[in-house]
Amino acid sequence: MSRWLAIGLRVASPIALAFILGFTLFAGAGYDIVEVVNGLWQGAIAAPGSLEQSIRWAIPLAVISFGIIITLRTGEFNIGAQGQILLGGLGAASVALLLPGWPPVLVIPLALLAGIILGALWSAIAGVLKVFFNADEVINTLMLNFIAALLIQWVTTGPLKDDATRGETASTPRVDRMFRLSDGTGVSIELILIVVVAALLAWIIIERSPFGLKSRLVGSSPRVAAWQGLQIKRIHITTYLLAGAFAGLAGALEVLGPSARLVTGATPTLGFTAIVVAIVGMLRIPGALAAALFFGGLQAAILFLPIVSRLPSSGLRIIEGLVALLITAQFLWQRRRRNQGQKL
């Protein structure tokens, strides 16, 4: 069996098992599986506008996953992308709303840069706590997600509140049309070009830079890295900064793209799904792009399925959760085996 075929089977097996388990559950509950499969196909690819919606969700998932790949390769399990997305959106929205009348050629780059910086700094908090106080990064990044959500809730109901909104969903005012990178579809040449540039930059960092080589060594053999005199603390901090920068960029693209504003409780699962995207992509940029398209299609199908099937959208959320559970379990098991082999 060729190496690539073995890798493909290793990735496809937990995904296939998740769908089998999900379809078995749906059949037992009395749903028509043929109808569900047709709804999946229509929602992700075949129905008018479905492919566009799949790409729309693939864009943020891909960008976030680039940073997650860097952290996982360095041996860190950072689950704080959701909070970093929110801070990135806050940075972009603040610039776009506080600089009305400025030329787009200045405001758009400044908004993107603000999103990148805020996302990076928010992620660096967990990195500093891990490096200097040995605090668990999983707990830190998870707690920072909640703090970020509360911060956004305060901003959208206070300093940047849109007085026109009513009800429980608070938001900022809409970003001026001339600062938008796409319409409500979330797909445009500008956004795709930004993703391509981000992917190329991430690939260079991971595969062709001294930092990429050092971070992989730290992640795979920290003792060897210490013996060789690598500045492990600096590498870890840089890792968190880069992860937050990519997540912050994704948040900025959401605000300047399909969302057009910062909304309390928006995109609540993007950061967590992007972790699965990175793992399914085998911690490689091309693989992450392909996995982002797959999960983007699944997200589009989740929104479309109730139109053509009796199965509620929460049904596909179950499959998405099963994929995340099985993929993450497989990844952690393989990492544990590799670490045990190194100790021997």
mmCIF file of C-alpha atoms in Angstrom:
data_model
loop_
_atom_site.group_PDB
_atom_site.id
_atom_site.type_symbol
_atom_site.label_atom_id
_atom_site.label_comp_id
_atom_site.label_asym_id
_atom_site.label_seq_id
_atom_site.Cartn_x
_atom_site.Cartn_y
_atom_site.Cartn_z
ATOM 1 C CA MET A 1 0.000 0.000 0.000
ATOM 2 C CA SER A 2 1.418 3.378 -0.995
ATOM 3 C CA ARG A 3 2.088 6.012 1.659
ATOM 4 C CA TRP A 4 -0.449 8.463 0.212
ATOM 5 C CA LEU A 5 -3.153 5.804 -0.008
ATOM 6 C CA ALA A 6 -2.547 4.908 3.639
ATOM 7 C CA ILE A 7 -2.789 8.577 4.619
ATOM 8 C CA GLY A 8 -6.003 8.959 2.622
ATOM 9 C CA LEU A 9 -7.579 5.947 4.310
ATOM 10 C CA ARG A 10 -6.492 7.189 7.720
ATOM 11 C CA VAL A 11 -8.230 10.519 7.098
ATOM 12 C CA ALA A 12 -11.319 9.122 5.372
ATOM 13 C CA SER A 13 -12.023 6.302 7.847
ATOM 14 C CA PRO A 14 -13.205 8.399 10.838
ATOM 15 C CA ILE A 15 -15.211 10.680 8.528
ATOM 16 C CA ALA A 16 -16.915 7.695 6.903
ATOM 17 C CA LEU A 17 -17.578 6.148 10.318
ATOM 18 C CA ALA A 18 -19.145 9.401 11.538
ATOM 19 C CA PHE A 19 -21.530 9.470 8.568
ATOM 20 C CA ILE A 20 -22.405 5.782 9.014
ATOM 21 C CA LEU A 21 -23.188 6.315 12.687
ATOM 22 C CA GLY A 22 -25.183 9.440 11.925
ATOM 23 C CA PHE A 23 -27.197 7.852 9.124
ATOM 24 C CA THR A 24 -27.880 4.807 11.323
ATOM 25 C CA LEU A 25 -29.219 7.116 14.025
ATOM 26 C CA PHE A 26 -31.391 8.994 11.513
ATOM 27 C CA ALA A 27 -32.767 5.776 10.030
ATOM 28 C CA GLY A 28 -33.620 4.497 13.502
ATOM 29 C CA ALA A 29 -35.469 7.754 14.170
ATOM 30 C CA GLY A 30 -37.571 7.267 11.021
ATOM 31 C CA TYR A 31 -35.938 9.715 8.620
ATOM 32 C CA ASP A 32 -35.531 8.946 4.915
ATOM 33 C CA ILE A 33 -31.774 8.497 4.364
ATOM 34 C CA VAL A 34 -32.046 8.936 0.586
ATOM 35 C CA GLU A 35 -33.772 12.262 1.210
ATOM 36 C CA VAL A 36 -31.022 13.285 3.647
ATOM 37 C CA VAL A 37 -28.217 12.341 1.238
ATOM 38 C CA ASN A 38 -29.930 14.245 -1.561
ATOM 39 C CA GLY A 39 -30.261 17.246 0.748
ATOM 40 C CA LEU A 40 -26.544 17.054 1.526
ATOM 41 C CA TRP A 41 -25.644 16.971 -2.154
ATOM 42 C CA GLN A 42 -28.020 19.775 -3.042
ATOM 43 C CA GLY A 43 -27.011 21.944 -0.107
ATOM 44 C CA ALA A 44 -23.265 21.620 -0.655
ATOM 45 C CA ILE A 45 -22.933 21.542 -4.441
ATOM 46 C CA ALA A 46 -25.913 21.108 -6.740
ATOM 47 C CA ALA A 47 -28.558 23.647 -5.717
ATOM 48 C CA PRO A 48 -28.289 27.209 -7.097
ATOM 49 C CA GLY A 49 -25.882 29.181 -4.924
ATOM 50 C CA SER A 50 -24.892 26.151 -2.823
ATOM 51 C CA LEU A 51 -21.338 25.883 -4.103
ATOM 52 C CA GLU A 52 -20.905 29.589 -3.475
ATOM 53 C CA GLN A 53 -22.098 29.070 0.098
ATOM 54 C CA SER A 54 -19.660 26.191 0.539
ATOM 55 C CA ILE A 55 -16.798 28.466 -0.513
ATOM 56 C CA ARG A 56 -18.139 31.239 1.711
ATOM 57 C CA TRP A 57 -17.709 29.032 4.817
ATOM 58 C CA ALA A 58 -14.484 27.450 3.567
ATOM 59 C CA ILE A 59 -12.740 30.852 3.485
ATOM 60 C CA PRO A 60 -12.675 31.552 7.253
ATOM 61 C CA LEU A 61 -12.146 27.887 8.109
ATOM 62 C CA ALA A 62 -9.068 27.728 5.887
ATOM 63 C CA VAL A 63 -7.522 30.942 7.204
ATOM 64 C CA ILE A 64 -8.040 29.966 10.850
ATOM 65 C CA SER A 65 -6.677 26.461 10.260
ATOM 66 C CA PHE A 66 -3.360 27.857 8.995
ATOM 67 C CA GLY A 67 -2.603 29.219 12.449
ATOM 68 C CA ILE A 68 -3.850 26.070 14.173
ATOM 69 C CA ILE A 69 -1.476 23.981 12.054
ATOM 70 C CA ILE A 70 1.425 26.060 13.348
ATOM 71 C CA THR A 71 0.402 25.538 16.987
ATOM 72 C CA LEU A 72 -0.202 21.801 16.601
ATOM 73 C CA ARG A 73 3.158 21.326 14.901
ATOM 74 C CA THR A 74 4.790 23.115 17.816
ATOM 75 C CA GLY A 75 3.128 20.724 20.240
ATOM 76 C CA GLU A 76 0.476 23.143 21.523
ATOM 77 C CA PHE A 77 -3.260 22.406 21.577
ATOM 78 C CA ASN A 78 -4.676 25.907 21.226
ATOM 79 C CA ILE A 79 -8.481 25.973 21.192
ATOM 80 C CA GLY A 80 -8.744 29.739 21.497
ATOM 81 C CA ALA A 81 -9.314 30.589 17.849
ATOM 82 C CA GLN A 82 -12.939 31.499 18.531
ATOM 83 C CA GLY A 83 -11.959 34.336 20.840
ATOM 84 C CA GLN A 84 -9.221 35.457 18.458
ATOM 85 C CA ILE A 85 -11.761 35.634 15.621
ATOM 86 C CA LEU A 86 -13.941 37.904 17.728
ATOM 87 C CA LEU A 87 -11.039 40.212 18.571
ATOM 88 C CA GLY A 88 -10.047 40.300 14.907
ATOM 89 C CA GLY A 89 -13.571 41.314 14.006
ATOM 90 C CA LEU A 90 -13.520 43.952 16.720
ATOM 91 C CA GLY A 91 -10.322 45.444 15.319
ATOM 92 C CA ALA A 92 -11.654 45.585 11.766
ATOM 93 C CA ALA A 93 -15.041 46.969 12.809
ATOM 94 C CA SER A 94 -13.474 49.660 14.986
ATOM 95 C CA VAL A 95 -11.252 50.949 12.187
ATOM 96 C CA ALA A 96 -14.002 50.825 9.563
ATOM 97 C CA LEU A 97 -16.531 52.595 11.816
ATOM 98 C CA LEU A 98 -14.211 55.175 13.356
ATOM 99 C CA LEU A 99 -12.663 56.341 10.084
ATOM 100 C CA PRO A 100 -15.699 57.306 7.992
ATOM 101 C CA GLY A 101 -14.931 59.199 4.832
ATOM 102 C CA TRP A 102 -11.361 57.955 4.617
ATOM 103 C CA PRO A 103 -10.332 56.361 1.289
ATOM 104 C CA PRO A 104 -10.884 52.581 1.118
ATOM 105 C CA VAL A 105 -7.295 52.079 -0.056
ATOM 106 C CA LEU A 106 -6.231 53.150 3.450
ATOM 107 C CA VAL A 107 -9.113 51.926 5.610
ATOM 108 C CA ILE A 108 -9.280 48.345 4.317
ATOM 109 C CA PRO A 109 -5.562 47.541 4.924
ATOM 110 C CA LEU A 110 -5.724 49.289 8.311
ATOM 111 C CA ALA A 111 -8.838 47.309 9.268
ATOM 112 C CA LEU A 112 -7.219 44.024 8.264
ATOM 113 C CA LEU A 113 -4.050 44.949 10.131
ATOM 114 C CA ALA A 114 -6.029 45.883 13.251
ATOM 115 C CA GLY A 115 -7.790 42.512 13.140
ATOM 116 C CA ILE A 116 -4.496 40.664 12.752
ATOM 117 C CA ILE A 117 -2.836 42.566 15.622
ATOM 118 C CA LEU A 118 -5.722 42.184 18.070
ATOM 119 C CA GLY A 119 -6.069 38.476 17.274
ATOM 120 C CA ALA A 120 -2.328 37.958 17.762
ATOM 121 C CA LEU A 121 -2.215 39.854 21.048
ATOM 122 C CA TRP A 122 -5.252 38.001 22.401
ATOM 123 C CA SER A 123 -3.614 34.671 21.554
ATOM 124 C CA ALA A 124 -0.304 35.807 23.070
ATOM 125 C CA ILE A 125 -1.976 36.041 26.497
ATOM 126 C CA ALA A 126 -2.313 32.251 26.578
ATOM 127 C CA GLY A 127 1.229 31.870 25.258
ATOM 128 C CA VAL A 128 2.692 34.040 28.009
ATOM 129 C CA LEU A 129 0.723 32.181 30.684
ATOM 130 C CA LYS A 130 1.944 28.842 29.309
ATOM 131 C CA VAL A 131 5.596 29.809 28.851
ATOM 132 C CA PHE A 132 6.211 31.784 32.041
ATOM 133 C CA PHE A 133 3.701 30.252 34.468
ATOM 134 C CA ASN A 134 3.281 26.739 33.005
ATOM 135 C CA ALA A 135 -0.485 27.258 32.848
ATOM 136 C CA ASP A 136 -2.434 24.742 30.778
ATOM 137 C CA GLU A 137 -3.010 26.169 27.293
ATOM 138 C CA VAL A 138 -6.273 24.288 26.753
ATOM 139 C CA ILE A 139 -7.884 25.834 29.833
ATOM 140 C CA ASN A 140 -6.368 29.257 29.141
ATOM 141 C CA THR A 141 -7.496 29.466 25.526
ATOM 142 C CA LEU A 142 -10.953 28.116 26.384
ATOM 143 C CA MET A 143 -11.426 30.715 29.123
ATOM 144 C CA LEU A 144 -10.186 33.475 26.809
ATOM 145 C CA ASN A 145 -12.942 32.483 24.365
ATOM 146 C CA PHE A 146 -15.563 33.243 27.018
ATOM 147 C CA ILE A 147 -13.891 36.510 27.981
ATOM 148 C CA ALA A 148 -13.758 37.571 24.320
ATOM 149 C CA ALA A 149 -17.452 36.778 23.900
ATOM 150 C CA LEU A 150 -18.311 38.915 26.922
ATOM 151 C CA LEU A 151 -16.093 41.720 25.633
ATOM 152 C CA ILE A 152 -17.888 41.690 22.278
ATOM 153 C CA GLN A 153 -21.235 41.662 24.064
ATOM 154 C CA TRP A 154 -20.199 44.799 25.972
ATOM 155 C CA VAL A 155 -18.899 46.536 22.836
ATOM 156 C CA THR A 156 -22.018 45.800 20.782
ATOM 157 C CA THR A 157 -24.326 46.967 23.556
ATOM 158 C CA GLY A 158 -22.200 49.954 24.536
ATOM 159 C CA PRO A 159 -19.429 51.871 22.720
ATOM 160 C CA LEU A 160 -20.187 50.576 19.208
ATOM 161 C CA LYS A 161 -23.869 49.780 19.625
ATOM 162 C CA ASP A 162 -26.137 50.049 16.617
ATOM 163 C CA ASP A 163 -29.197 51.880 17.923
ATOM 164 C CA ALA A 164 -31.262 50.538 15.045
ATOM 165 C CA THR A 165 -31.043 46.932 16.281
ATOM 166 C CA ARG A 166 -33.763 45.519 18.487
ATOM 167 C CA GLY A 167 -34.206 42.252 20.327
ATOM 168 C CA GLU A 168 -31.549 40.056 21.910
ATOM 169 C CA THR A 169 -29.005 40.175 19.077
ATOM 170 C CA ALA A 170 -26.799 43.207 19.561
ATOM 171 C CA SER A 171 -24.408 44.420 16.875
ATOM 172 C CA THR A 172 -22.337 47.315 15.663
ATOM 173 C CA PRO A 173 -23.575 49.495 12.796
ATOM 174 C CA ARG A 174 -22.965 48.122 9.325
ATOM 175 C CA VAL A 175 -19.600 48.784 7.717
ATOM 176 C CA ASP A 176 -19.745 51.304 4.872
ATOM 177 C CA ARG A 177 -20.234 49.604 1.509
ATOM 178 C CA MET A 178 -17.024 51.076 0.089
ATOM 179 C CA PHE A 179 -15.023 49.252 2.802
ATOM 180 C CA ARG A 180 -16.598 45.855 2.043
ATOM 181 C CA LEU A 181 -14.575 43.052 0.460
ATOM 182 C CA SER A 182 -17.685 41.133 -0.629
ATOM 183 C CA ASP A 183 -21.446 41.288 -0.527
ATOM 184 C CA GLY A 184 -23.598 39.066 1.662
ATOM 185 C CA THR A 185 -22.576 35.933 -0.240
ATOM 186 C CA GLY A 186 -19.118 36.116 1.301
ATOM 187 C CA VAL A 187 -17.384 35.202 -1.958
ATOM 188 C CA SER A 188 -15.342 37.583 -4.064
ATOM 189 C CA ILE A 189 -12.088 37.720 -5.984
ATOM 190 C CA GLU A 190 -10.622 39.909 -3.245
ATOM 191 C CA LEU A 191 -11.381 37.412 -0.487
ATOM 192 C CA ILE A 192 -10.095 34.467 -2.510
ATOM 193 C CA LEU A 193 -6.873 36.344 -3.285
ATOM 194 C CA ILE A 194 -6.386 37.097 0.418
ATOM 195 C CA VAL A 195 -6.846 33.387 1.229
ATOM 196 C CA VAL A 196 -4.307 32.436 -1.448
ATOM 197 C CA VAL A 197 -1.783 34.938 -0.081
ATOM 198 C CA ALA A 198 -2.418 33.748 3.483
ATOM 199 C CA ALA A 199 -1.993 30.115 2.418
ATOM 200 C CA LEU A 200 1.266 30.893 0.610
ATOM 201 C CA LEU A 201 2.579 32.842 3.608
ATOM 202 C CA ALA A 202 1.617 30.049 6.015
ATOM 203 C CA TRP A 203 3.268 27.445 3.765
ATOM 204 C CA ILE A 204 6.493 29.461 3.662
ATOM 205 C CA ILE A 205 6.475 29.867 7.452
ATOM 206 C CA ILE A 206 5.844 26.165 8.059
ATOM 207 C CA GLU A 207 7.831 24.506 5.279
ATOM 208 C CA ARG A 208 10.530 26.945 4.177
ATOM 209 C CA SER A 209 11.505 29.113 7.145
ATOM 210 C CA PRO A 210 13.964 28.526 9.996
ATOM 211 C CA PHE A 211 11.087 29.104 12.412
ATOM 212 C CA GLY A 212 9.094 26.276 10.800
ATOM 213 C CA LEU A 213 11.995 23.853 11.206
ATOM 214 C CA LYS A 214 12.616 24.904 14.813
ATOM 215 C CA SER A 215 8.934 24.768 15.768
ATOM 216 C CA ARG A 216 8.579 21.241 14.364
ATOM 217 C CA LEU A 217 11.625 20.155 16.362
ATOM 218 C CA VAL A 218 10.180 21.706 19.526
ATOM 219 C CA GLY A 219 6.874 19.925 18.898
ATOM 220 C CA SER A 220 8.335 16.517 18.100
ATOM 221 C CA SER A 221 11.421 16.421 20.366
ATOM 222 C CA PRO A 222 11.461 19.205 22.977
ATOM 223 C CA ARG A 223 14.424 17.644 24.791
ATOM 224 C CA VAL A 224 16.486 17.569 21.621
ATOM 225 C CA ALA A 225 15.462 21.161 20.904
ATOM 226 C CA ALA A 226 16.654 22.187 24.386
ATOM 227 C CA TRP A 227 19.951 20.334 23.937
ATOM 228 C CA GLN A 228 20.522 22.185 20.689
ATOM 229 C CA GLY A 229 20.068 25.509 22.429
ATOM 230 C CA LEU A 230 16.864 26.609 20.747
ATOM 231 C CA GLN A 231 15.024 29.489 22.402
ATOM 232 C CA ILE A 232 11.941 27.423 23.169
ATOM 233 C CA LYS A 233 10.068 30.164 25.014
ATOM 234 C CA ARG A 234 10.455 32.558 22.097
ATOM 235 C CA ILE A 235 9.292 29.873 19.656
ATOM 236 C CA HIS A 236 6.164 29.177 21.716
ATOM 237 C CA ILE A 237 5.278 32.865 22.019
ATOM 238 C CA THR A 238 5.803 33.345 18.278
ATOM 239 C CA THR A 239 3.578 30.325 17.638
ATOM 240 C CA TYR A 240 0.708 31.863 19.595
ATOM 241 C CA LEU A 241 1.181 35.232 17.910
ATOM 242 C CA LEU A 242 1.002 33.624 14.453
ATOM 243 C CA ALA A 243 -2.040 31.520 15.341
ATOM 244 C CA GLY A 244 -3.869 34.565 16.654
ATOM 245 C CA ALA A 245 -2.848 36.614 13.627
ATOM 246 C CA PHE A 246 -4.458 34.159 11.196
ATOM 247 C CA ALA A 247 -7.608 33.830 13.330
ATOM 248 C CA GLY A 248 -7.782 37.615 13.678
ATOM 249 C CA LEU A 249 -7.490 37.956 9.912
ATOM 250 C CA ALA A 250 -10.431 35.559 9.513
ATOM 251 C CA GLY A 251 -12.480 37.668 11.929
ATOM 252 C CA ALA A 252 -11.617 40.830 10.020
ATOM 253 C CA LEU A 253 -12.631 39.187 6.731
ATOM 254 C CA GLU A 254 -15.989 38.243 8.230
ATOM 255 C CA VAL A 255 -16.678 41.850 9.255
ATOM 256 C CA LEU A 256 -15.480 43.338 5.966
ATOM 257 C CA GLY A 257 -17.155 40.572 3.988
ATOM 258 C CA PRO A 258 -20.451 38.732 4.478
ATOM 259 C CA SER A 259 -21.313 39.925 7.998
ATOM 260 C CA ALA A 260 -20.626 43.643 7.391
ATOM 261 C CA ARG A 261 -20.746 44.217 11.151
ATOM 262 C CA LEU A 262 -19.742 42.703 14.467
ATOM 263 C CA VAL A 263 -22.571 40.679 16.005
ATOM 264 C CA THR A 264 -22.859 39.216 19.482
ATOM 265 C CA GLY A 265 -22.743 35.427 19.269
ATOM 266 C CA ALA A 266 -21.825 35.311 15.574
ATOM 267 C CA THR A 267 -20.044 32.256 14.084
ATOM 268 C CA PRO A 268 -19.953 30.370 17.411
ATOM 269 C CA THR A 269 -18.319 27.185 16.028
ATOM 270 C CA LEU A 270 -15.852 28.395 13.396
ATOM 271 C CA GLY A 271 -12.825 28.291 15.683
ATOM 272 C CA PHE A 272 -13.524 24.760 16.878
ATOM 273 C CA THR A 273 -14.343 23.411 13.424
ATOM 274 C CA ALA A 274 -11.084 24.879 12.121
ATOM 275 C CA ILE A 275 -9.179 22.619 14.543
ATOM 276 C CA VAL A 276 -10.745 19.613 12.849
ATOM 277 C CA VAL A 277 -9.972 21.135 9.442
ATOM 278 C CA ALA A 278 -6.283 21.368 10.394
ATOM 279 C CA ILE A 279 -6.200 17.779 11.646
ATOM 280 C CA VAL A 280 -8.114 16.374 8.659
ATOM 281 C CA GLY A 281 -5.663 18.272 6.432
ATOM 282 C CA MET A 282 -2.810 16.344 8.090
ATOM 283 C CA LEU A 283 -1.312 19.603 9.394
ATOM 284 C CA ARG A 284 -0.421 20.686 5.858
ATOM 285 C CA ILE A 285 -1.620 23.767 4.031
ATOM 286 C CA PRO A 286 -2.882 22.029 0.835
ATOM 287 C CA GLY A 287 -4.684 19.447 2.967
ATOM 288 C CA ALA A 288 -6.253 22.174 5.088
ATOM 289 C CA LEU A 289 -7.573 23.937 1.990
ATOM 290 C CA ALA A 290 -9.227 20.710 0.816
ATOM 291 C CA ALA A 291 -10.617 19.978 4.290
ATOM 292 C CA ALA A 292 -11.957 23.542 4.551
ATOM 293 C CA LEU A 293 -13.925 23.016 1.340
ATOM 294 C CA PHE A 294 -15.354 19.773 2.734
ATOM 295 C CA PHE A 295 -16.450 21.337 6.020
ATOM 296 C CA GLY A 296 -17.590 24.480 4.220
ATOM 297 C CA GLY A 297 -19.851 22.269 2.138
ATOM 298 C CA LEU A 298 -21.118 20.569 5.277
ATOM 299 C CA GLN A 299 -21.935 23.955 6.808
ATOM 300 C CA ALA A 300 -23.786 25.015 3.646
ATOM 301 C CA ALA A 301 -25.722 21.739 3.700
ATOM 302 C CA ILE A 302 -26.635 22.269 7.368
ATOM 303 C CA LEU A 303 -28.315 25.527 6.432
ATOM 304 C CA PHE A 304 -30.016 24.062 3.346
ATOM 305 C CA LEU A 305 -31.147 20.617 4.525
ATOM 306 C CA PRO A 306 -34.328 21.629 6.455
ATOM 307 C CA ILE A 307 -35.681 23.090 3.189
ATOM 308 C CA VAL A 308 -35.732 19.725 1.393
ATOM 309 C CA SER A 309 -35.858 17.239 4.272
ATOM 310 C CA ARG A 310 -37.703 16.644 7.514
ATOM 311 C CA LEU A 311 -34.348 16.295 9.251
ATOM 312 C CA PRO A 312 -33.546 19.473 11.215
ATOM 313 C CA SER A 313 -30.186 21.157 10.800
ATOM 314 C CA SER A 314 -29.177 19.876 14.223
ATOM 315 C CA GLY A 315 -29.041 16.415 12.665
ATOM 316 C CA LEU A 316 -26.057 17.345 10.541
ATOM 317 C CA ARG A 317 -24.538 19.061 13.561
ATOM 318 C CA ILE A 318 -24.489 15.604 15.123
ATOM 319 C CA ILE A 319 -22.476 14.264 12.187
ATOM 320 C CA GLU A 320 -20.162 17.271 12.339
ATOM 321 C CA GLY A 321 -19.633 16.620 16.040
ATOM 322 C CA LEU A 322 -18.961 12.931 15.430
ATOM 323 C CA VAL A 323 -16.359 13.804 12.788
ATOM 324 C CA ALA A 324 -14.681 16.203 15.219
ATOM 325 C CA LEU A 325 -14.743 13.619 18.023
ATOM 326 C CA LEU A 326 -13.338 10.751 15.955
ATOM 327 C CA ILE A 327 -10.717 12.835 14.133
ATOM 328 C CA THR A 328 -9.481 14.446 17.354
ATOM 329 C CA ALA A 329 -9.379 11.092 19.170
ATOM 330 C CA GLN A 330 -7.373 9.563 16.318
ATOM 331 C CA PHE A 331 -4.976 12.526 16.293
ATOM 332 C CA LEU A 332 -4.366 12.415 20.054
ATOM 333 C CA TRP A 333 -3.905 8.644 19.988
ATOM 334 C CA GLN A 334 -1.314 8.899 17.219
ATOM 335 C CA ARG A 335 0.504 11.700 19.051
ATOM 336 C CA ARG A 336 0.548 9.632 22.251
ATOM 337 C CA ARG A 337 1.996 6.638 20.408
ATOM 338 C CA ARG A 338 4.673 8.827 18.827
ATOM 339 C CA ASN A 339 5.610 10.356 22.182
ATOM 340 C CA GLN A 340 5.804 6.927 23.805
ATOM 341 C CA GLY A 341 8.046 5.729 20.973
ATOM 342 C CA GLN A 342 10.383 8.657 21.507
ATOM 343 C CA LYS A 343 10.630 7.899 25.254
ATOM 344 C CA LEU A 344 11.617 4.322 24.445
#
